[in-house]
Tab-separated table of C-alpha atoms and ligand atoms in Angstrom:
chain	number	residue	atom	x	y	z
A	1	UNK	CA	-74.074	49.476	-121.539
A	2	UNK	CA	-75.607	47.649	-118.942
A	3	UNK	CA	-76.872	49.060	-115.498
A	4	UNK	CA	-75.426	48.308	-112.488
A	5	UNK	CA	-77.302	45.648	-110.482
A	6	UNK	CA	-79.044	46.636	-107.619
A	7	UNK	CA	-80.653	44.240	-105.292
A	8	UNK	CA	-82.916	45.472	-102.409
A	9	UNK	CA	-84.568	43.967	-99.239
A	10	UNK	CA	-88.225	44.649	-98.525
A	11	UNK	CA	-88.603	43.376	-94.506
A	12	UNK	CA	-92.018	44.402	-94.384
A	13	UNK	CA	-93.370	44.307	-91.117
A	14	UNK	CA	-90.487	42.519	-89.993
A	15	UNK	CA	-87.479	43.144	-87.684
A	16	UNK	CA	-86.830	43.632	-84.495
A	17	UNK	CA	-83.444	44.262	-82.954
A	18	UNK	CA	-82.367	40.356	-82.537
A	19	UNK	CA	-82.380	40.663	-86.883
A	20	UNK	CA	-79.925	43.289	-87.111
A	21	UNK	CA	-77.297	40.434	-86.989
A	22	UNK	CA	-79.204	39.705	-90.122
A	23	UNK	CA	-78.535	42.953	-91.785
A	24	UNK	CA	-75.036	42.911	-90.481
A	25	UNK	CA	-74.777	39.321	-92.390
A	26	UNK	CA	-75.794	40.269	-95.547
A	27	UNK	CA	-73.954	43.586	-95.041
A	28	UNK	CA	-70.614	41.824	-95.159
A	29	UNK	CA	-72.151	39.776	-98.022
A	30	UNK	CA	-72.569	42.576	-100.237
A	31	UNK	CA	-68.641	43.978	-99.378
A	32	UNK	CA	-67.933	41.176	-101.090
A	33	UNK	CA	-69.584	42.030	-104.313
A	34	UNK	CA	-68.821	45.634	-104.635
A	35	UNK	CA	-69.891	45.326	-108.797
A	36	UNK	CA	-73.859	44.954	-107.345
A	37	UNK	CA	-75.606	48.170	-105.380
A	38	UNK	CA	-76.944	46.042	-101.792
A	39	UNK	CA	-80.152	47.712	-100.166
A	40	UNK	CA	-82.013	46.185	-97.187
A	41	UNK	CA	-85.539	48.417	-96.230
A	42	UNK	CA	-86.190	47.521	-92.512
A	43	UNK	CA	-89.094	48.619	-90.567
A	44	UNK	CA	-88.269	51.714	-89.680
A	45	UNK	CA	-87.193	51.051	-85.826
A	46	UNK	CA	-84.387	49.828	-87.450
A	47	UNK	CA	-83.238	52.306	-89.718
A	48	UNK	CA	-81.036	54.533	-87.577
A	49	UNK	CA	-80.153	50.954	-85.525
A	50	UNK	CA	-79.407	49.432	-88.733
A	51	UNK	CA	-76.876	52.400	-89.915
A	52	UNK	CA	-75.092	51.895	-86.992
A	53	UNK	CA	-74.578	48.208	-86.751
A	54	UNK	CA	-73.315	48.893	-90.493
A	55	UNK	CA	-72.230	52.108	-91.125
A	56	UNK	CA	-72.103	52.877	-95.169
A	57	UNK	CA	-73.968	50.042	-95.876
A	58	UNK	CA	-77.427	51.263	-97.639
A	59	UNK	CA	-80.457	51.120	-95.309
A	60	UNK	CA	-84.028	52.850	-97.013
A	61	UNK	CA	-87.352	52.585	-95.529
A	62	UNK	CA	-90.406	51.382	-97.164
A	63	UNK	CA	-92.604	54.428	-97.360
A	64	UNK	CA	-92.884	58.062	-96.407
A	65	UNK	CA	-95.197	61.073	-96.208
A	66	UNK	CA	-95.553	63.708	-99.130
A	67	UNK	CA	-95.981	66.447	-96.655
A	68	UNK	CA	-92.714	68.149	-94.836
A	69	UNK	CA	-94.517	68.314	-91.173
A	70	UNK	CA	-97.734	68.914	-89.828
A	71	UNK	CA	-101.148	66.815	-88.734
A	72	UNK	CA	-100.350	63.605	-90.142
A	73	UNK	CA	-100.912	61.205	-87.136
A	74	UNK	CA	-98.496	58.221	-87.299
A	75	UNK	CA	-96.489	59.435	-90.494
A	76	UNK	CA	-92.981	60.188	-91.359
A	77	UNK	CA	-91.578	62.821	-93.512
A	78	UNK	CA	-88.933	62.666	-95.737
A	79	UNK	CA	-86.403	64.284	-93.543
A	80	UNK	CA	-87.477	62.350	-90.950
A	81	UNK	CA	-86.400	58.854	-92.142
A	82	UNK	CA	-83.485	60.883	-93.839
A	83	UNK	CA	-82.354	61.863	-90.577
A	84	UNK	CA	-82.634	58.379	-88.692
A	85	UNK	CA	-80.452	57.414	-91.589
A	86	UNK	CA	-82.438	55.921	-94.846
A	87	UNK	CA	-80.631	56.956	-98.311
A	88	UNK	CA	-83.516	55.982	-100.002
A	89	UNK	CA	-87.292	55.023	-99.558
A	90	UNK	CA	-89.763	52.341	-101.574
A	91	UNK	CA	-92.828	54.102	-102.435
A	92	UNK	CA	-96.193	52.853	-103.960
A	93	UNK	CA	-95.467	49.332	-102.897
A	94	UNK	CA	-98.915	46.983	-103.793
A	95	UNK	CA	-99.687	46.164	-100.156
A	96	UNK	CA	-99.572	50.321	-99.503
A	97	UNK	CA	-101.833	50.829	-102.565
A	98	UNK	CA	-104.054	48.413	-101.350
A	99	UNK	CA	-104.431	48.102	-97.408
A	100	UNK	CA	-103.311	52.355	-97.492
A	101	UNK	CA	-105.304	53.230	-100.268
A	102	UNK	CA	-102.717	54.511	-102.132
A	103	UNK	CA	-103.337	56.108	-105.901
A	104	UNK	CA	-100.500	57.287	-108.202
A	105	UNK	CA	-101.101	60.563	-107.556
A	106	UNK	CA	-100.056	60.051	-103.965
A	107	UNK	CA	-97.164	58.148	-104.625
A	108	UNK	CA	-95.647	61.454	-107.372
A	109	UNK	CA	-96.100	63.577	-104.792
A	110	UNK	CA	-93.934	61.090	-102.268
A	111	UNK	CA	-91.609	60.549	-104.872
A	112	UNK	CA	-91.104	64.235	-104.915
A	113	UNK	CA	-91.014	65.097	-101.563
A	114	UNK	CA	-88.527	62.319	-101.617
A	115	UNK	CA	-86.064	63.664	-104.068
A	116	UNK	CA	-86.335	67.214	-102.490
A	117	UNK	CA	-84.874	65.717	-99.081
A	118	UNK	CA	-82.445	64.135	-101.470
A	119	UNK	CA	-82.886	60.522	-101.403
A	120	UNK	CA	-83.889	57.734	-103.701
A	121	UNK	CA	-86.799	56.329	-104.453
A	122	UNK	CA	-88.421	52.632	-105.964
A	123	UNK	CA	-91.402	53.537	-106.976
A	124	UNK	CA	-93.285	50.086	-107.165
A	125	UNK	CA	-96.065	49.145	-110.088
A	126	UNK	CA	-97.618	45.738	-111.037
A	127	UNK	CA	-101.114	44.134	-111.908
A	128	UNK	CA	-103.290	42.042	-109.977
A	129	UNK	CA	-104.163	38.413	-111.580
A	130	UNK	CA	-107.514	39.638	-112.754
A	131	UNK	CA	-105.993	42.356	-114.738
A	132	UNK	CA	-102.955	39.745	-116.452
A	133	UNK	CA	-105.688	37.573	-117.324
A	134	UNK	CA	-107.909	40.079	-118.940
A	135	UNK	CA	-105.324	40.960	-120.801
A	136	UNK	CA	-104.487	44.089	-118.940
A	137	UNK	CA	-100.930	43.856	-117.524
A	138	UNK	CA	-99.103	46.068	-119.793
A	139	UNK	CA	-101.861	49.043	-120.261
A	140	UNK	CA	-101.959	48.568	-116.184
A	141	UNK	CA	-98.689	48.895	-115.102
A	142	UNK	CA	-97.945	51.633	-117.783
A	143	UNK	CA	-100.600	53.993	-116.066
A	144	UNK	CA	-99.459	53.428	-112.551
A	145	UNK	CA	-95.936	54.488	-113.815
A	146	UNK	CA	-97.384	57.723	-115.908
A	147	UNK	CA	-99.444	58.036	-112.849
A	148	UNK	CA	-97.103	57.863	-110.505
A	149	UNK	CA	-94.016	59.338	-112.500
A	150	UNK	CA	-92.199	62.245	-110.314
A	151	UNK	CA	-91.903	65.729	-112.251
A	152	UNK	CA	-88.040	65.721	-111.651
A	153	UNK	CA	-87.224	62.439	-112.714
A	154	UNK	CA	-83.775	60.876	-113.233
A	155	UNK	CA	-81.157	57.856	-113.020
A	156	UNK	CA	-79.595	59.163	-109.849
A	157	UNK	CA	-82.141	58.822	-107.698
A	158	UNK	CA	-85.272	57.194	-109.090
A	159	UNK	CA	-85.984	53.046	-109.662
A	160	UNK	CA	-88.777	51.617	-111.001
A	161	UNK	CA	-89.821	47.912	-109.569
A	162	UNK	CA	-92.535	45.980	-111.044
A	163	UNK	CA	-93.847	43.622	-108.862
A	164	UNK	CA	-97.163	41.639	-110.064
A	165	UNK	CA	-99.170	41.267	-107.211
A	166	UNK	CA	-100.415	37.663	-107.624
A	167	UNK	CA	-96.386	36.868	-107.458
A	168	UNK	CA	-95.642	38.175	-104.568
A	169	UNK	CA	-95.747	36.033	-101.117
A	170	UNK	CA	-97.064	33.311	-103.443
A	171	UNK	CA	-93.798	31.359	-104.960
A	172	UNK	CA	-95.008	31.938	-108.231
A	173	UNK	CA	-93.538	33.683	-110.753
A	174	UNK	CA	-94.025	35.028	-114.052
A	175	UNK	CA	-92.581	33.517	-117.640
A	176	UNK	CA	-89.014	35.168	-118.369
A	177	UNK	CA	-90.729	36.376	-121.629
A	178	UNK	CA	-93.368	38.173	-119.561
A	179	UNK	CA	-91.110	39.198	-117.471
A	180	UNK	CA	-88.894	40.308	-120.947
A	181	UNK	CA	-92.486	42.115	-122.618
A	182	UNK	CA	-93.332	43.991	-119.384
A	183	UNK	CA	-89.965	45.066	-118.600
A	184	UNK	CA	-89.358	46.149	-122.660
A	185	UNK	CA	-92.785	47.832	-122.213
A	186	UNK	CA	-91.729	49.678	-118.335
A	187	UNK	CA	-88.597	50.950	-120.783
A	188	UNK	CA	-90.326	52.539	-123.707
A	189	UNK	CA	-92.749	54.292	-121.449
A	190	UNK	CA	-89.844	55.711	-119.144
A	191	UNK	CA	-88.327	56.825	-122.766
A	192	UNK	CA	-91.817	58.508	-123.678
A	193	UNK	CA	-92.060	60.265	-119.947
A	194	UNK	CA	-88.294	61.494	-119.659
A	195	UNK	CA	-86.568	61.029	-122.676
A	196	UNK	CA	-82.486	60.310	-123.258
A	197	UNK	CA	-82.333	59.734	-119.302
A	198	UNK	CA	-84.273	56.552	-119.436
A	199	UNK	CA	-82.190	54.377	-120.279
A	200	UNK	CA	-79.984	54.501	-117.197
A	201	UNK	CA	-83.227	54.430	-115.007
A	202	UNK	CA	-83.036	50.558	-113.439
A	203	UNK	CA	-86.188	48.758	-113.407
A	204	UNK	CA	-86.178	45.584	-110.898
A	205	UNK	CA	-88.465	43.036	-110.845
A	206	UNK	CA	-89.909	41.683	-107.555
A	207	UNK	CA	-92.069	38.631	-106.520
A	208	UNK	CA	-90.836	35.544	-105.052
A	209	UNK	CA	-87.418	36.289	-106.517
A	210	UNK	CA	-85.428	33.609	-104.631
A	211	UNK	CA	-81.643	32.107	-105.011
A	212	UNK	CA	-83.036	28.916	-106.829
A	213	UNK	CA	-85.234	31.643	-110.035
A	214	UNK	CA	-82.502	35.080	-109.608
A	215	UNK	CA	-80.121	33.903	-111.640
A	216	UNK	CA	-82.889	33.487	-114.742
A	217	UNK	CA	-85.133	36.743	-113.623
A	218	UNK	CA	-81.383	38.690	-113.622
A	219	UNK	CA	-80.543	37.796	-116.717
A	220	UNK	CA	-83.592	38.967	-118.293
A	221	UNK	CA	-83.332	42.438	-120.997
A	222	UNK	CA	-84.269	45.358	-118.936
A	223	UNK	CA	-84.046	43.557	-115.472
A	224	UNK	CA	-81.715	45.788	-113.430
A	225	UNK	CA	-81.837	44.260	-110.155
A	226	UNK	CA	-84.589	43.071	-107.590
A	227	UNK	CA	-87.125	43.788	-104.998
A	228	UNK	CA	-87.095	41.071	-102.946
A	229	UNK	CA	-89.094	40.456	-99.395
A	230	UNK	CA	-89.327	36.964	-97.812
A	231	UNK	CA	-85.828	35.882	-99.142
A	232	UNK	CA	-84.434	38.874	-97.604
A	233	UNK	CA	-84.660	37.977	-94.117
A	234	UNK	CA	-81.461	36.700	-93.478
A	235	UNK	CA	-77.772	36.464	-95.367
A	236	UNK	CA	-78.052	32.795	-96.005
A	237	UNK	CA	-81.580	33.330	-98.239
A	238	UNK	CA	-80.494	36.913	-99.412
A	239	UNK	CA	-76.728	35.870	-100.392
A	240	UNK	CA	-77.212	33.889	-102.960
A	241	UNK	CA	-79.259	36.173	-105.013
A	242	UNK	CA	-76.872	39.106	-104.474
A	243	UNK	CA	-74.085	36.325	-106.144
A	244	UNK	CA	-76.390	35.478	-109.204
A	245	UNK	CA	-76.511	39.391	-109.625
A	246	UNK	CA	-72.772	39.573	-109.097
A	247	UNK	CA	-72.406	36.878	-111.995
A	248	UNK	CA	-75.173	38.211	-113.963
B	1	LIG	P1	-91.657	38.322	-101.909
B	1	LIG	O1	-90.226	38.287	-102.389
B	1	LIG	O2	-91.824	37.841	-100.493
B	1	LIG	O3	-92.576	37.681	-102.887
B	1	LIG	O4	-92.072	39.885	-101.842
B	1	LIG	C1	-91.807	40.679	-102.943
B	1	LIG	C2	-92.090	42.086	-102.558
B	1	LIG	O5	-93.225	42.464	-102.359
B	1	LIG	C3	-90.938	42.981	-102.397
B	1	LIG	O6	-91.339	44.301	-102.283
């Protein structure tokens, strides 16, 4: 059976409170197409605004610290964006791993810091263009996931997104059958890591996903949903992809 669809906004580092009539927009959106799970990640001034201007609608922030407290100057725990109101949390996003520094290992150990305040996570993977044309993608994106893969794994609270970084920001985007092969290939490695559970694990693609390409990227094998960030600024770019999903 097929997964539920699950579309989620990435703002970035964008937001401030004049936008949250944005979130409220596609809020009321996505009560219209109760068959698709809705997501919007705002900077995280916004999260505990965000909850309020829409209460029940699902606001997640875009990264978090591994640690529960302590000397981390400028970070945010787990229970910290839990408690301004975030049900879930993108981790190991491709502008973290590169401007942050961020390795896999840093990203399991958010992931399970993560679960143990009981949210979700997206843990993001995807290759730069160097490593697609030498070949790499697959064998790249496959170790970021084993890398990155949380002990406690499972459907209920874990994503997967690949996003391949020379598609993101860039209005390109990959071949459906790449998008097919690396998708098929993100499957039989979460089947090798956890098992019978893997199925029900949704894997989303993200990069330059917009409401011309979602209805073709949604109706790829293995694509659960997306991970979407400039076309999820407002409800009149953001709406129609949560309708392709809704038709998908
Ligand atoms: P764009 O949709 O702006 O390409 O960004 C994708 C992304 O990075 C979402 O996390």
């Amino acid at each position: 059976m097929a997964n539920r669809k699950y579309i989620v906004g990435n703002w970035k580092m964008n937001g401030l409170r004049e936008q949250l009539s944005d979130v409220a927009d596609i809020a009321s959106i996505a009560e219209n197409h109760k068959d698709v799970d809705v997501a919007i990640c705002p900077p995280v001034t916004l999260i505990a605004l965000a909850t309020e201007t829409v209460p029940g609608f699902a606001i997640g922030a875009q990264d978090c610290h591994f640690a529960s407290n302590g000397a981390h100057t400028g970070c945010l725990s787990a229970a910290m964006i839990r408690e301004a109101g975030a049900t879930m949390t993108i981790l190991g996003h491709s502008e973290r791993r590169a401007d942050q520094h961020e390795i896999d290992a840093d990203v399991k150990a958010k992931a399970e810091a993560v679960h143990a305040a009981g949210l979700g996570a997206i843990i993001c993977v995807g290759e730069t263009e160097e490593e697609r044309d030498a070949g790499q993608a697959i064998d790249v994106v496959c170790g970021q996931l084993e890398g990155s893969f949380p002990d406690d794994a499972d459907a209920g609270w874990l994503t997967i997104a690949y996003e391949p970084v020379w598609a993101i920001g860039t209005g390109r985007v990959p071949e459906a059958s790449d998008v097919e092969e690396m998708h098929a290939a993100i499957r039989s490695k979460l089947s090798a890591l956890m098992g019978d559970g893997a199925d029900a694990v949704r894997i989303l693609y993200g990069g330059s996903m917009n409401g011309g390409n979602a209805s073709e990227l949604l109706a790829v094998p293995n694509v659960d949903g997306g991970l979407v960030g400039g076309a999820s600024l407002t409800g009149e770019k953001f709406g129609p992809i949560i309708e392709a999903a809704a038709a998908a």
